[in-house]
mmCIF file with all atom_site columns, C-alpha atoms in Angstrom:
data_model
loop_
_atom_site.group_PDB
_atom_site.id
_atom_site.type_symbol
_atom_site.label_atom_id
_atom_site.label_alt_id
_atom_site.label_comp_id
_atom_site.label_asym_id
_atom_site.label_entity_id
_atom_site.label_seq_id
_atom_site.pdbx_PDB_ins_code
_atom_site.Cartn_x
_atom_site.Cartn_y
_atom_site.Cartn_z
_atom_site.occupancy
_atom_site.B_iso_or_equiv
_atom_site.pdbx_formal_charge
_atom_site.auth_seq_id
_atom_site.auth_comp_id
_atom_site.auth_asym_id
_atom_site.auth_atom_id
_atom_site.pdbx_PDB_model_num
ATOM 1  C CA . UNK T 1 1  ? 101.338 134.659 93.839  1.00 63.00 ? 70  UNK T CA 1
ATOM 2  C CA . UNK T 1 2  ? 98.906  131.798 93.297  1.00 68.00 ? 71  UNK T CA 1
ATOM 3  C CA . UNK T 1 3  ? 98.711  128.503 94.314  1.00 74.00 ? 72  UNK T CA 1
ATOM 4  C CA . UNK T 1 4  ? 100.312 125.177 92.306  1.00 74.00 ? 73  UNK T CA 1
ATOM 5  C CA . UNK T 1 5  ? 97.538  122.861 93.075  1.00 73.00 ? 74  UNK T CA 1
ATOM 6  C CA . UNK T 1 6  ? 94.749  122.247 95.352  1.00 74.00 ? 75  UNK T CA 1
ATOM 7  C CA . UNK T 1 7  ? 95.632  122.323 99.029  1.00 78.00 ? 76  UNK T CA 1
ATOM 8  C CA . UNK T 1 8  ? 93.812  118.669 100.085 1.00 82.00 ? 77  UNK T CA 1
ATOM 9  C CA . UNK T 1 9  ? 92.290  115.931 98.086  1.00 81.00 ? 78  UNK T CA 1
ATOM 10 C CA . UNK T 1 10 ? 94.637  113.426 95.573  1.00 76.00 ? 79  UNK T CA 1
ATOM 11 C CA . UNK T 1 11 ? 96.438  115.963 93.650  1.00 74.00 ? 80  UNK T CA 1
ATOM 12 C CA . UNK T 1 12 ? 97.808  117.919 97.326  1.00 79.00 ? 81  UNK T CA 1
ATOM 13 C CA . UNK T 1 13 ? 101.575 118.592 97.497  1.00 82.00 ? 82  UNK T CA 1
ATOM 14 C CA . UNK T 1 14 ? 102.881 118.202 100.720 1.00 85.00 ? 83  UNK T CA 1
ATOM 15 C CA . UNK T 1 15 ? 105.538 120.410 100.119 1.00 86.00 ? 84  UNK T CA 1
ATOM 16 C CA . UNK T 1 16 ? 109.009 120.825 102.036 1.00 88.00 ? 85  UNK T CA 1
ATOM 17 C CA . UNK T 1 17 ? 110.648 123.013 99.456  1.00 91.00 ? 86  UNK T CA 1
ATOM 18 C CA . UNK T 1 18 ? 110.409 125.172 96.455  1.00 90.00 ? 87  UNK T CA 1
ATOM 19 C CA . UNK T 1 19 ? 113.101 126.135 93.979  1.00 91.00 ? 88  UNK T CA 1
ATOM 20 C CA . UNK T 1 20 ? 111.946 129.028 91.104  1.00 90.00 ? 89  UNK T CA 1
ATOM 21 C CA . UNK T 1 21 ? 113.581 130.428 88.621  1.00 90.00 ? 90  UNK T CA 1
ATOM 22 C CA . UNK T 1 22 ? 112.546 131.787 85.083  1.00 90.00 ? 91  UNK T CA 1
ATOM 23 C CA . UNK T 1 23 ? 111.645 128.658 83.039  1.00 89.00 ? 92  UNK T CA 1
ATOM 24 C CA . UNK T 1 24 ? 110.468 126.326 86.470  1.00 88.00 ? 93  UNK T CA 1
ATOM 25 C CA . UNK T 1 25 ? 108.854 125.958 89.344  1.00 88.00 ? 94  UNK T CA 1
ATOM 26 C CA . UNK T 1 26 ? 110.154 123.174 91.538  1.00 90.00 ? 95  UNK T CA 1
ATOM 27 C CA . UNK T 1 27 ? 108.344 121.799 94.467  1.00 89.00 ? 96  UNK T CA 1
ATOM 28 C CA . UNK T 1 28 ? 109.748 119.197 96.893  1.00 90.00 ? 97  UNK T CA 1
ATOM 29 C CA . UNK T 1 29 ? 107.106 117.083 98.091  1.00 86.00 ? 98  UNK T CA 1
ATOM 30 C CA . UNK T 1 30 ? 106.855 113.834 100.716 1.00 84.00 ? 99  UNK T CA 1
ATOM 31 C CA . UNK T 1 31 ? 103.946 111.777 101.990 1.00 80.00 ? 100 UNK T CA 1
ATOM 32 C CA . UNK T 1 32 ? 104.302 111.555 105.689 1.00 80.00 ? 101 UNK T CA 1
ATOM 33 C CA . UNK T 1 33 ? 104.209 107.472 106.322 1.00 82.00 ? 102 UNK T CA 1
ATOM 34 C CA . UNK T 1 34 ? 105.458 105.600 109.371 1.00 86.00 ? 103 UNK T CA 1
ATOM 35 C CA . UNK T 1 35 ? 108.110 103.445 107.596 1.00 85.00 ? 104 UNK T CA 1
ATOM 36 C CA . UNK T 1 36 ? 110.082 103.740 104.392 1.00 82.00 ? 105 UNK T CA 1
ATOM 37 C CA . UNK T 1 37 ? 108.768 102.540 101.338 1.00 80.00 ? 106 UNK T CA 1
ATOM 38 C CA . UNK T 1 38 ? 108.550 104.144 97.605  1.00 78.00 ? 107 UNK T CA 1
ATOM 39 C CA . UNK T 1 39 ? 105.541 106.362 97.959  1.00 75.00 ? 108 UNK T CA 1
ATOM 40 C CA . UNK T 1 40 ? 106.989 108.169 101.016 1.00 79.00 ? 109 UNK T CA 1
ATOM 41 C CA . UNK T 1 41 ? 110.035 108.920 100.086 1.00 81.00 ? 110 UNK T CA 1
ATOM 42 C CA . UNK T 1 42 ? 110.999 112.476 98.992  1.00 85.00 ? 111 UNK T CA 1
ATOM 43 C CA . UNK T 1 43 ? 109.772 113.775 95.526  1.00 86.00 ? 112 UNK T CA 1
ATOM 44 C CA . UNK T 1 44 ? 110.623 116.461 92.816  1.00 88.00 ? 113 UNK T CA 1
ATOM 45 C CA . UNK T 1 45 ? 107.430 118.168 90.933  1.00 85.00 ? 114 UNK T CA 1
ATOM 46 C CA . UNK T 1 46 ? 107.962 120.616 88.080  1.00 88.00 ? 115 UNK T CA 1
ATOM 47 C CA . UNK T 1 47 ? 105.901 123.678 86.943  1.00 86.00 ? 116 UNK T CA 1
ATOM 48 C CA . UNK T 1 48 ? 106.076 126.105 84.124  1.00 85.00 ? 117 UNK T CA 1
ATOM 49 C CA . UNK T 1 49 ? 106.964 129.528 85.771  1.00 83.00 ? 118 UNK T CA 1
ATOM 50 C CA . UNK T 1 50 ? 104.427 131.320 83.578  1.00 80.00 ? 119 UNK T CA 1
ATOM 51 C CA . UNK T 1 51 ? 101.719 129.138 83.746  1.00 75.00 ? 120 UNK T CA 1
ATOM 52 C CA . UNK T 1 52 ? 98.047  129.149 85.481  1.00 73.00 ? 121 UNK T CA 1
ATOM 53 C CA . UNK T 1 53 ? 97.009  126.193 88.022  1.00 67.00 ? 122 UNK T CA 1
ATOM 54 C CA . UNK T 1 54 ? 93.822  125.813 85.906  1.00 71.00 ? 123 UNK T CA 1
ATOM 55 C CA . UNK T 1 55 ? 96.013  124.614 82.426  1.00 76.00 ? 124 UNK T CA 1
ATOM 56 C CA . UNK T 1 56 ? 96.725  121.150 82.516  1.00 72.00 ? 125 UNK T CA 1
ATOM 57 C CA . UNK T 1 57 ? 100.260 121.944 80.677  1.00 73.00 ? 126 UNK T CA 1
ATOM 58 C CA . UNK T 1 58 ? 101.019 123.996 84.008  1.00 77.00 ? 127 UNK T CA 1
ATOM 59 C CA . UNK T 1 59 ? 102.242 120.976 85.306  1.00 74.00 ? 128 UNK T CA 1
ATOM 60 C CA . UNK T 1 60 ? 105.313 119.302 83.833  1.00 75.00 ? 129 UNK T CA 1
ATOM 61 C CA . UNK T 1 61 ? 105.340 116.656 86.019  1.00 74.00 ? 130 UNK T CA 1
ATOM 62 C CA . UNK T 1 62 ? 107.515 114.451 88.482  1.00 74.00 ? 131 UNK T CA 1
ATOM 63 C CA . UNK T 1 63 ? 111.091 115.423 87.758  1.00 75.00 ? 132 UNK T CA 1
ATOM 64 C CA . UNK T 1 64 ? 113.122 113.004 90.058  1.00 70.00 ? 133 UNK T CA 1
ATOM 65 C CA . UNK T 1 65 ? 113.116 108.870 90.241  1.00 62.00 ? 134 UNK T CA 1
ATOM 66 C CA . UNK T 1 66 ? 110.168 107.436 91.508  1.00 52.00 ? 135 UNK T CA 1
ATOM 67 C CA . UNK T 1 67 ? 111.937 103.918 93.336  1.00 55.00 ? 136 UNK T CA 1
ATOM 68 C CA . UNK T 1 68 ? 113.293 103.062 96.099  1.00 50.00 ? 137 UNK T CA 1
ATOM 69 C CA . UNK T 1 69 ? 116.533 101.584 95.770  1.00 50.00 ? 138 UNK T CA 1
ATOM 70 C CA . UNK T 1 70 ? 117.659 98.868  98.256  1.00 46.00 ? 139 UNK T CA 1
ATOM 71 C CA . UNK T 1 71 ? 121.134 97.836  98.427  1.00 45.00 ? 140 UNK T CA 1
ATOM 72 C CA . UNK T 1 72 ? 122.205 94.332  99.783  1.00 46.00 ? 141 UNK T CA 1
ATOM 73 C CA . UNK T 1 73 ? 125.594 93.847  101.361 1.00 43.00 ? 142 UNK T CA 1
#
């Protein structure tokens, strides 16, 4: 086992869930905020199953939508 990223500082997940299989490691991640705006809303991260936290190509990146979408009625 080793760890996905650092555990405080800017690059910290604050993760709820992880998915792996062989290709992917997917990490849910939030920001806990007091009301509901883009940057607090749930979050999908991706990382190569095989990879080391020190490569930067470890990371694939965010792998879900990144705005909140408000509906008017």
């Amino acid at each position: 086992m080793v760890d996905l990223g650092p555990q405080t500082g800017p690059d910290a997940l604050n993760a709820y869930d992880v998915t792996v299989s062989e290709d992917a490691v997917t990490v849910g991640t939030y920001l806990p905020d007091t009301e509901i705006r883009n940057e607090s809303v749930p979050k999908l991260d991706q990382f190569a199953a095989g990879g080391s936290p020190e490569d930067p190509g470890t990371r694939k990146g965010r792998v879900s939508c990144n705005r909140l979408t408000a509906r008017n009625d």
